[in-house]
Coordinates of C-alpha atoms in Angstrom, one line a residue:
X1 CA -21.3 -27.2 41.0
X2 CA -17.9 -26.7 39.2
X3 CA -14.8 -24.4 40.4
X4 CA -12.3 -22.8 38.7
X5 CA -9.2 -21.0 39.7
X6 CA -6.9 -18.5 38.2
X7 CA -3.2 -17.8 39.4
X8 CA -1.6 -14.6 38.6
X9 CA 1.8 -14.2 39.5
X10 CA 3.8 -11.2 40.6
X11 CA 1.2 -8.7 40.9
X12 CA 0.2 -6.7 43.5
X13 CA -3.8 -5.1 44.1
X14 CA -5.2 -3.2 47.2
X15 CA -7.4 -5.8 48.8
X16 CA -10.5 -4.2 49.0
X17 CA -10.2 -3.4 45.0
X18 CA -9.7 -7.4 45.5
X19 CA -13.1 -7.5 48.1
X20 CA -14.7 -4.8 45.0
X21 CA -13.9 -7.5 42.0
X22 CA -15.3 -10.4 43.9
X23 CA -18.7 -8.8 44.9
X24 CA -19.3 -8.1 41.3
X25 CA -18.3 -11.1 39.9
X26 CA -21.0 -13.0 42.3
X27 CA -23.5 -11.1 40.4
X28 CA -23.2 -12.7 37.6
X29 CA -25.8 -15.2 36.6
X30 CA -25.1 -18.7 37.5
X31 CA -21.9 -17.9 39.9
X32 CA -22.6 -19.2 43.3
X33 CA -19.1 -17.8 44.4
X34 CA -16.3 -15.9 44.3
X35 CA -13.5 -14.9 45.5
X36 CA -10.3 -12.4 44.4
X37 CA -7.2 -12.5 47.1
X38 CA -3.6 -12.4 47.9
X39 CA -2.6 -15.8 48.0
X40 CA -1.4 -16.1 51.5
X41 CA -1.6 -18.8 53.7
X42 CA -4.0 -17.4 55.9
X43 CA -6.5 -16.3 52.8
X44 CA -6.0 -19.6 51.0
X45 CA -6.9 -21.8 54.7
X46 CA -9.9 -18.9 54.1
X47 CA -11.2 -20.2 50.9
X48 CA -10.7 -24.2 52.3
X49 CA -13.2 -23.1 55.2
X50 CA -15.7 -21.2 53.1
X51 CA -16.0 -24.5 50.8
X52 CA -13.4 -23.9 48.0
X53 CA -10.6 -26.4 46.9
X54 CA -7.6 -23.8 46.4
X55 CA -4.9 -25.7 44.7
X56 CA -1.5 -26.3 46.7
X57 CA 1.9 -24.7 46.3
X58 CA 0.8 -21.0 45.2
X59 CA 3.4 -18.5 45.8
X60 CA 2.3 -15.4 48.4
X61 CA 2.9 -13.3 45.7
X62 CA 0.8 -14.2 43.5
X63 CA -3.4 -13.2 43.1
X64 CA -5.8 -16.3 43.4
X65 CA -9.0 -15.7 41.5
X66 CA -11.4 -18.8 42.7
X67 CA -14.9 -19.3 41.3
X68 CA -17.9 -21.8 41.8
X69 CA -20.7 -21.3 39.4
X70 CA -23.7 -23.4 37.8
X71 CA -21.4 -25.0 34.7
X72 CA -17.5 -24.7 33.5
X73 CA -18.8 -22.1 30.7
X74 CA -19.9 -20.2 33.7
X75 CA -16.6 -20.5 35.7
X76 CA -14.5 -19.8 32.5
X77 CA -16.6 -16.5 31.9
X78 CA -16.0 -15.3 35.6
X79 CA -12.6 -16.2 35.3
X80 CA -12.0 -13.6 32.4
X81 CA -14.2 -11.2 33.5
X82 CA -12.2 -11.0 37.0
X83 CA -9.2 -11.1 35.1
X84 CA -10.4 -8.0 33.4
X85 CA -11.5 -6.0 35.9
X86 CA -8.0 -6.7 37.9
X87 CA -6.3 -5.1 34.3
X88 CA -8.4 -2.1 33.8
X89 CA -9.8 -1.6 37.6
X90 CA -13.1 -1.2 38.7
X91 CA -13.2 2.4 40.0
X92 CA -12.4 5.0 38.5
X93 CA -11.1 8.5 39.4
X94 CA -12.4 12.0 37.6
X95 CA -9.6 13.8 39.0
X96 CA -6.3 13.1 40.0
X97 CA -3.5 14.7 42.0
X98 CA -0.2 13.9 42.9
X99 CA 1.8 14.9 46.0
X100 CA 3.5 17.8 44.0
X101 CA -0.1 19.8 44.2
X102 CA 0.0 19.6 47.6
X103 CA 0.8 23.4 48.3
X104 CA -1.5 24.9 45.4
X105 CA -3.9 23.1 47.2
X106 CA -3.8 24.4 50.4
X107 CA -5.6 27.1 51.4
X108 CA -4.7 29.8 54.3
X109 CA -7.9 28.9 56.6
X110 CA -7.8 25.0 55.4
X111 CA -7.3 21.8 58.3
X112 CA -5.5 20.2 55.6
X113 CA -5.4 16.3 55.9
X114 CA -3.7 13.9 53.5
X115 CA -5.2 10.3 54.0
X116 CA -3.1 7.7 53.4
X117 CA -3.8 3.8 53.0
X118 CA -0.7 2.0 51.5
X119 CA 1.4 -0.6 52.7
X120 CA 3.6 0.4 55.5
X121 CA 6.8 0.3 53.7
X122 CA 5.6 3.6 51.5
X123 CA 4.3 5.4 54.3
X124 CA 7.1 7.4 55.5
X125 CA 8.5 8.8 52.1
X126 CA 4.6 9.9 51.4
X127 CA 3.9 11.4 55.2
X128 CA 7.7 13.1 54.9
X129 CA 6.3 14.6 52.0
X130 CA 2.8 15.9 53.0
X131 CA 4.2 17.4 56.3
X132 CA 6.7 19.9 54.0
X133 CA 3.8 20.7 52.2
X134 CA 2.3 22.1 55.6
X135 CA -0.5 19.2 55.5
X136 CA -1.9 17.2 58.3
X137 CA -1.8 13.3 57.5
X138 CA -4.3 10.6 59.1
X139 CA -2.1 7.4 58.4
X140 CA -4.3 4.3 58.4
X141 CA -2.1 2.0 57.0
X142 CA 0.0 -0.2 59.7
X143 CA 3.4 -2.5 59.8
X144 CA 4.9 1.2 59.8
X145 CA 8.3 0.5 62.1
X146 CA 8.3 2.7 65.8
X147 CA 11.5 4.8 64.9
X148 CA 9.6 6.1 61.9
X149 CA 6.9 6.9 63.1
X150 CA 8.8 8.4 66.1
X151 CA 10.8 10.3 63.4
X152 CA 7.6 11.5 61.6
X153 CA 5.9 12.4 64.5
X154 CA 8.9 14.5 66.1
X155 CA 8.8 16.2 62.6
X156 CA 5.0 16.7 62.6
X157 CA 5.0 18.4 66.4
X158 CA 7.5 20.5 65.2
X159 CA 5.5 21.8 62.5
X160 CA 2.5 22.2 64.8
X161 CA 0.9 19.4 62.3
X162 CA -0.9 16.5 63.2
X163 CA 0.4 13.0 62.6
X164 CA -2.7 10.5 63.0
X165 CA -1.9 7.4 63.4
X166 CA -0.3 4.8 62.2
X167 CA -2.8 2.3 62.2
X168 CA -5.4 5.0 63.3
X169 CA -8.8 3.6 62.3
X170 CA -11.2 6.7 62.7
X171 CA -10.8 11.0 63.2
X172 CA -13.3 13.9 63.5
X173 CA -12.6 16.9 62.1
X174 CA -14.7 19.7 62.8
X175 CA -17.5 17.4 62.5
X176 CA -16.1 15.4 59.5
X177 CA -15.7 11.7 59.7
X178 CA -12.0 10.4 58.1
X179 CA -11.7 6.8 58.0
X180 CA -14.3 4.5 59.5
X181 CA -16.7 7.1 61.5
X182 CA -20.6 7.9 61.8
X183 CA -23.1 9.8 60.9
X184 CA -23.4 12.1 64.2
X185 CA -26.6 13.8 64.6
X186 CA -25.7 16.0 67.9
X187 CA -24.0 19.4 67.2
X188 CA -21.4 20.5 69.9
X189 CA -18.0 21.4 71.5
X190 CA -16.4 18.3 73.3
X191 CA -13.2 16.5 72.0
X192 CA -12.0 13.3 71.8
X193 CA -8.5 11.5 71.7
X194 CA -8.1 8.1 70.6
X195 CA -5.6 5.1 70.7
X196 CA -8.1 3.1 69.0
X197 CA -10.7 3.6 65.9
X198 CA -13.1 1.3 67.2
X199 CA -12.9 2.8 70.5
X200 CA -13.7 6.4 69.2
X201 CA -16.4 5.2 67.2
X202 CA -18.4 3.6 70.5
X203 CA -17.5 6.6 72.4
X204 CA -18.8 9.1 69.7
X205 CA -22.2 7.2 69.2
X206 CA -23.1 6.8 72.8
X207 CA -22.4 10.5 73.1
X208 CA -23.9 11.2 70.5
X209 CA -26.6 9.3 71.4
X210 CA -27.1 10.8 75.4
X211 CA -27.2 14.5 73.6
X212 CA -23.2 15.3 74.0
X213 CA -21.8 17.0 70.3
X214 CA -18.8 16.0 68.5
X215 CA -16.3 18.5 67.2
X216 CA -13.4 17.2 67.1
X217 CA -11.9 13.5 67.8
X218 CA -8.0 13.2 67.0
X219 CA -7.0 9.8 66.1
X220 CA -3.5 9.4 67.5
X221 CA -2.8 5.9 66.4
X222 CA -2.0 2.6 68.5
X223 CA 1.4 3.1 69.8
X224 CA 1.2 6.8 70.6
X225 CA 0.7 6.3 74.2
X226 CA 3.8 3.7 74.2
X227 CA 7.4 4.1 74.5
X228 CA 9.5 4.9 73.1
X229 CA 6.6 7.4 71.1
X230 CA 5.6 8.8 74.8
X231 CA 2.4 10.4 73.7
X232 CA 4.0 12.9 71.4
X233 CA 0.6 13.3 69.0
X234 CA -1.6 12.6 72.3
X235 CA -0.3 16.1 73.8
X236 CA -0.2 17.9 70.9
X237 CA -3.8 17.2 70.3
X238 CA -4.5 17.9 74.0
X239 CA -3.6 21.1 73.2
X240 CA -5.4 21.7 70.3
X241 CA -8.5 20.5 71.8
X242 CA -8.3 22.8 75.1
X243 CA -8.5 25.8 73.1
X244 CA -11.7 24.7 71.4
X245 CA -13.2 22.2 73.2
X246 CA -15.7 22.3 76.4
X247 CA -14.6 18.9 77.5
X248 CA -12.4 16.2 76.7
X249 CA -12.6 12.4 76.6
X250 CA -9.5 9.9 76.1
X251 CA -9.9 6.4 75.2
X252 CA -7.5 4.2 74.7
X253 CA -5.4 0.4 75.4
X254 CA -2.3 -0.1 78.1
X255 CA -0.9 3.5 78.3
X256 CA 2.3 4.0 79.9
X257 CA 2.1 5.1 82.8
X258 CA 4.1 7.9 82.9
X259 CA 2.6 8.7 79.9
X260 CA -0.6 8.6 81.0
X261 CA 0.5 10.9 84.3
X262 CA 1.5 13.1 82.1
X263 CA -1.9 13.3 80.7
X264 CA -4.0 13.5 83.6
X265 CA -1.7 16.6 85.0
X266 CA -2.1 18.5 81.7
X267 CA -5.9 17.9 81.6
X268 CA -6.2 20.0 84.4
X269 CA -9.6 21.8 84.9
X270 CA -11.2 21.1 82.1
X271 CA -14.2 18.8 82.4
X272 CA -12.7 15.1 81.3
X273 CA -12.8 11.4 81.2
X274 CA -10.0 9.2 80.7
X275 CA -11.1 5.8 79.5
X276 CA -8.5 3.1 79.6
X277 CA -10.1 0.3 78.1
X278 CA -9.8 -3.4 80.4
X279 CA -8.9 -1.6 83.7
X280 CA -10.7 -2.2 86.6
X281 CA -10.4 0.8 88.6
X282 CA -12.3 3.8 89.1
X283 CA -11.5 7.0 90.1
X284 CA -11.5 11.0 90.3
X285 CA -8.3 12.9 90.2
X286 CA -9.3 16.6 89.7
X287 CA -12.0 17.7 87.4
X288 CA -11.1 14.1 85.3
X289 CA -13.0 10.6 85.6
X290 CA -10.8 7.6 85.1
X291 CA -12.7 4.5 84.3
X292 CA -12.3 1.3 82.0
X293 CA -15.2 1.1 80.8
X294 CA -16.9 3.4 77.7
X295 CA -20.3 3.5 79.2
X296 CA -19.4 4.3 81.8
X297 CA -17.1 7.0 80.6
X298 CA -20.0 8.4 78.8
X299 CA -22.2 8.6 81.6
X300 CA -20.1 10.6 84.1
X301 CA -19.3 13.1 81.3
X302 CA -23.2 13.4 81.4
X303 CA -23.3 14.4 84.8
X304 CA -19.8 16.8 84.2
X305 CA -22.0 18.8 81.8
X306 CA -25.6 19.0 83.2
X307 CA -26.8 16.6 80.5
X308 CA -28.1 13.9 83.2
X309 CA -26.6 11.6 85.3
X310 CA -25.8 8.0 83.5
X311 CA -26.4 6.2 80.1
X312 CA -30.6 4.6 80.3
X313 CA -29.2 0.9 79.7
X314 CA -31.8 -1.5 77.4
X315 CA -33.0 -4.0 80.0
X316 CA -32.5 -7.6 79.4
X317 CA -34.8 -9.6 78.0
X318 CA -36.4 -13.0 79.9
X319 CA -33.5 -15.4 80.3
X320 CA -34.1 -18.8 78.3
X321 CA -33.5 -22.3 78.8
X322 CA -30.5 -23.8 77.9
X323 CA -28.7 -27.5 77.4
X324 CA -26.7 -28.4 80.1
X325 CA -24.3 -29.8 77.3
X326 CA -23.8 -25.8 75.8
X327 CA -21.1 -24.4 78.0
X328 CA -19.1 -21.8 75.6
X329 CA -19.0 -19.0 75.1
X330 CA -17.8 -17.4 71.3
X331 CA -17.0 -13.8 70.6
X332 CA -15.6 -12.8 67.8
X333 CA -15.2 -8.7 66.9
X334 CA -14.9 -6.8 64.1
X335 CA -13.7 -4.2 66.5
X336 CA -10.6 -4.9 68.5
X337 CA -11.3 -1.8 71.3
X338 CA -14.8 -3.9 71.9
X339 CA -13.0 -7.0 72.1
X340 CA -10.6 -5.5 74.6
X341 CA -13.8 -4.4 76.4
X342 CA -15.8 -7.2 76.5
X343 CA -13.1 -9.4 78.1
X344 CA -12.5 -7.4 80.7
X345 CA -15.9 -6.9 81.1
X346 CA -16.3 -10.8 81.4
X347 CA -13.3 -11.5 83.7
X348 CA -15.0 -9.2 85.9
X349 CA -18.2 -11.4 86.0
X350 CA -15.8 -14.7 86.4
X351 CA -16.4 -15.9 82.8
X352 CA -13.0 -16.3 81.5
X353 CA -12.4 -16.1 78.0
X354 CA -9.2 -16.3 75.8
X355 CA -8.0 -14.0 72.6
X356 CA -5.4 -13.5 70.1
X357 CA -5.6 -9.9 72.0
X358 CA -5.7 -10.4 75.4
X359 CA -6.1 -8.3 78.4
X360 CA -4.1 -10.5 80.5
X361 CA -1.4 -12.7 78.7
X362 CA -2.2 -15.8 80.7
X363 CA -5.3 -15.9 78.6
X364 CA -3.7 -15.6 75.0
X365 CA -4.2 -17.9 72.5
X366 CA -3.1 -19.2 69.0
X367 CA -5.1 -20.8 66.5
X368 CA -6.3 -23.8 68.3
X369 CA -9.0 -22.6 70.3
X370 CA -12.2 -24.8 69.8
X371 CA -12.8 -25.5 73.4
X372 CA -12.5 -22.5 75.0
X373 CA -14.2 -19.6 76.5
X374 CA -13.1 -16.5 73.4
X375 CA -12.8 -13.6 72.4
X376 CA -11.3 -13.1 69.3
X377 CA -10.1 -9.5 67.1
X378 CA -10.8 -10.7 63.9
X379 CA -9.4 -7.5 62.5
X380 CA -5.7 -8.4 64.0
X381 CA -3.2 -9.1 61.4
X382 CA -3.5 -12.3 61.3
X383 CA -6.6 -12.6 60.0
X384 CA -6.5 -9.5 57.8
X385 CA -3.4 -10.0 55.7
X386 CA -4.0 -10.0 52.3
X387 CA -7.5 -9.1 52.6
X388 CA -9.7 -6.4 53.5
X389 CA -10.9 -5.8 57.0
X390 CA -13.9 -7.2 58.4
X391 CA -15.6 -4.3 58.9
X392 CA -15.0 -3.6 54.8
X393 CA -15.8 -7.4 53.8
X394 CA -17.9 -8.4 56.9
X395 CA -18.6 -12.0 55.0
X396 CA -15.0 -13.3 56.5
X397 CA -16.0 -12.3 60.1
X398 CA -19.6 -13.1 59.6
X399 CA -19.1 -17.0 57.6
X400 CA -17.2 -17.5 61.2
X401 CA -20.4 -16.9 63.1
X402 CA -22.3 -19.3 61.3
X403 CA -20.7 -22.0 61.4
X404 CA -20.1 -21.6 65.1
X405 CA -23.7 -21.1 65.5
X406 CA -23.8 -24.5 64.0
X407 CA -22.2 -26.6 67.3
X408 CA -24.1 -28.3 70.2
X409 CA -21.4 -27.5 72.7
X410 CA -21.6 -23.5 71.9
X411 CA -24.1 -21.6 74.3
X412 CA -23.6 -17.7 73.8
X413 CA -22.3 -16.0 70.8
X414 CA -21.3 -12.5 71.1
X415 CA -20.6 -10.5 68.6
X416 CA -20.2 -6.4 67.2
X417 CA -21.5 -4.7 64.3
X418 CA -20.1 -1.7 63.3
X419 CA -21.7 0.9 61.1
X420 CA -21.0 4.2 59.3
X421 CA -18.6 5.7 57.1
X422 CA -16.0 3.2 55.7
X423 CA -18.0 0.0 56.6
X424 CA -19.9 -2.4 54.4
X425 CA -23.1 -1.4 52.9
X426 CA -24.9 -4.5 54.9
X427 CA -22.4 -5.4 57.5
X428 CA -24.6 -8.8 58.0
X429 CA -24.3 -9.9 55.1
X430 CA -23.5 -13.7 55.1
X431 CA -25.7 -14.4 58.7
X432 CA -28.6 -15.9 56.3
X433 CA -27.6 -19.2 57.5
X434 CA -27.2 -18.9 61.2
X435 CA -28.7 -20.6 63.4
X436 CA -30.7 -19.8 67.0
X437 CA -29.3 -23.1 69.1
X438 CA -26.6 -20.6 70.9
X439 CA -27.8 -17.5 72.4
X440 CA -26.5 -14.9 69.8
X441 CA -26.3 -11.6 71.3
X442 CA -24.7 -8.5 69.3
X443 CA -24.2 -4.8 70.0
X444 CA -24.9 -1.8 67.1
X445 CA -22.6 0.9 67.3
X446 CA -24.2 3.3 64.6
X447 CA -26.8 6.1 64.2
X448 CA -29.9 6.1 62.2
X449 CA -28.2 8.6 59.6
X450 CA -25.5 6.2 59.0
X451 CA -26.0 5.0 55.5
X452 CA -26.6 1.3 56.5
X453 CA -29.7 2.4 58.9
X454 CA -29.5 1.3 62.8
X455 CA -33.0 0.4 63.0
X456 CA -33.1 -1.4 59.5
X457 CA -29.8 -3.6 60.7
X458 CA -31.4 -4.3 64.3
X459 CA -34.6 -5.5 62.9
X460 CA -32.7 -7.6 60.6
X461 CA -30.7 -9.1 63.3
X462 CA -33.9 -9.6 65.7
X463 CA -35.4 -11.2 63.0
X464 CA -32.3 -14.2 63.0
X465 CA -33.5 -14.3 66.8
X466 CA -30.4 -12.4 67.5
X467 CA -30.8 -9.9 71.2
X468 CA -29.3 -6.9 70.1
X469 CA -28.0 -3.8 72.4
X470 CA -27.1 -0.5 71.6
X471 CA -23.7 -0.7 73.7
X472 CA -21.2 -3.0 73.1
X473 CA -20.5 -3.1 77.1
X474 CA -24.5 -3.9 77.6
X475 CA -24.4 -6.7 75.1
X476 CA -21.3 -8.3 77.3
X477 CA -22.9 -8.2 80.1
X478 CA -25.7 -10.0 79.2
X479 CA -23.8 -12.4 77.5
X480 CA -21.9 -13.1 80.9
X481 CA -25.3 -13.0 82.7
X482 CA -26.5 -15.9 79.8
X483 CA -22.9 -17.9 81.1
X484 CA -24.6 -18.4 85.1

């Protein structure tokens, strides 16, 4: 097998145009593999682990075009044909507008939405922009700094326009999916509000799911419930949603307190459930469920509504046997809300785990983590930068699971697929080579209209001897169970 690399300096390419190039370069006959990224430190440690021999010294600023293939001819004629498609691009647009259109565009009865996905330093000029035009935005880029966003959303409120995000993964719009969202197949009139895109997508399906209709789910972004933001987009979409909406659901990470007081007291009547994700607690204050848990959550706004009292959980299957000398346990997410989840979920059972996004900050940890208990977010920055998310490229999540799988000392791996808009056609792609030793236990969050196919994935999965739930919270429970 011969490899090839190409260095080119001083340019700069969207990373899933990057993730686009590569995928149809390894269709080429006689290339084994290949690879188009930002040449950062953590993408070029990347192509080390996945079996490439990056040369040393490249510049962050450059593009790193690496290819294995059958023969040199073969490794030259990749190189140039990535090259090319990086020049010319590999999509392209019928129709094209700029900012300047907004207003022509715009019509009086329209929920406007600009989405915007550019690095964070361009984001405020562009959001400035859209909001005098009298458009919403749903910002999903991040690294936007607090006092602009503050700034933005002040602006935004002010204009009765909503700011989503940044960093907001996933909204629903009467019924329409922006971002990474499902296929919903249940027609209805409850709301959500969201600190976290993989949060409202697990909420959505299991509603969904239990006969509860989506309307409307308002992405607010990670930081809205923090100072010194204080939950401006959070209320504004409370609002919104209690003129339209029979019942509300929050979910979200770490609110502020008094922000979340705030909350509760403006919820009021209205049927509601306010999921804080990781907290322990349960309780009722007025006509609103607190609860930490999204299953949970999902199952008391059952019983709010008359559609039954709790979520029918999958049993477990028959516990197997087990080497003594297996004693971890390895999680690692493509969604960080499920990560949050499942570690609080696990400190609950007494399995304690460690992650790069901790519930508890006695339990973080760095890159040296090989003999622990984890659960790791590998959507967090520092495994994204440079290159797409995981839930876009699923191979850099999924290459992690099987060489894990691969240990003697490894005993449950837990992991989450995500499906729907926005993700990867086949969001297992790369699993071919794991292996059963560990138990490997994974959750779906999808519906069968989702373009990927929920049944089609879990029989794949079952088929690699993986036990596969429909709830994320199931699968860590069983996983903790597997850790007795």
């Amino acid at each position: 097998m011969e490899e090839k690399y190409q260095i080119i300096e001083g340019r700069y390419i969207d990373s899933v145009l990057l993730m686009q190039i590569s995928r149809e370069i390894e269709k080429m006959q006689g290339v084994s593999k290949a690879s188009c990224m930002v040449a950062t430190a953590e993408n070029i440690s990347f192509l080390e682990m996945v079996g490439f021999h990056p040369p040393t010294g490249v510049s962050a600023n450059s593009i790193i075009i690496a290819i294995q293939a059958e023969s040199a001819q073969k490794c030259e004629e990749a190189i140039n044909r990535a090259v090319h498609l990086i020049d010319t691009g590999i999509v392209q647009h019928k129709t094209s507008y700029t900012l300047d259109d907004l207003p022509d565009l715009i019509a009086p009865d329209d929920f406007p939405v600009v989405f915007i996905s550019t690095p964070g330093e361009y984001v405020y000029d562009i959001v400035n922009k859209s909001l005098d035009s009298g458009a919403n935005v749903h910002i999903f880029s991040s690294n936007v700094p607090t006092d602009q966003e503050l700034r933005l959303k002040t602006k935004g409120a002010s204009k009765g326009l909503f700011v989503m995000g940044p960093d907001c993964g996933t909204s629903i719009i009467n019924g329409k999916g922006l971002g990474f969202s499902n296929a919903l197949e249940t027609k209805g009139d409850i709301g959500i509000i969201g600190s976290s895109g993989t949060g409202i997508q697990e909420l959505s399906v299991l509603m969904d799911r239990n006969g509860l209709g989506i309307s409307y789910a308002i992405g607010v972004g990670s930081n809205d419930l923090k100072e010194p933001i204080n939950g401006i987009m959070s209320k504004q979409a409370l609002n919104f949603l209690k003129e339209r909406c029979s019942a509300i659901a929050f979910v979200c990470k770490n609110p502020d307190p008094s922000v979340e007081r705030a909350l509760l007291e403006s919820l009021g009547d209205i049927p509601s459930v306010f999921i804080s994700l990781g907290r322990d607690e349960r309780y009722n204050t007025g006509n609103t469920y607190v609860t930490g848990n999204i299953d949970d959550g999902v199952s008391h706004l059952m019983s709010k509504i008359g559609k039954g009292h709790k979520i029918q959980q999958e049993p477990f299957p028959k516990m197997r046997e087990i080497s003594k000398e297996r004693k971890l346990l390895r999680g690692f997410f493509v969604g960080g809300s499920l990560c949050y989840q499942a570690q609080a979920i696990l400190h609950g059972m007494g399995v304690h785990v460690y992650s790069n996004a901790p519930t508890d900050n006695q339990y973080k940890v760095g890159k040296d983590f090989d003999n622990l208990n984890v659960c790791i977010d590998t959507g967090a920055e520092e495994y994204v930068a440079g290159k797409p998310h995981p839930m876009i490229d699923p191979v850099s999540r999924n290459s992690i699971l099987v060489k894990e799988s691969g240990r003697t000392d490894v005993r449950v791996i837990l992991f989450d697929v995500i499906l729907g808009y926005g993700s990867a056609e086949d969001p297992i792609a790369g699993l071919d080579q794991i292996r059963s030793g560990p138990v490997l236990v994974a959750s779906i969050c999808g519906t069968e209209k989702d373009i990927q196919g929920y049944q089609s994935i879990r029989r794949r999965l079952e088929d690699k001897g993986v036990v596969v739930f429909r709830s994320a919270s199931r699968a860590a429970e069983y996983a903790g169970t597997m850790m007795r």
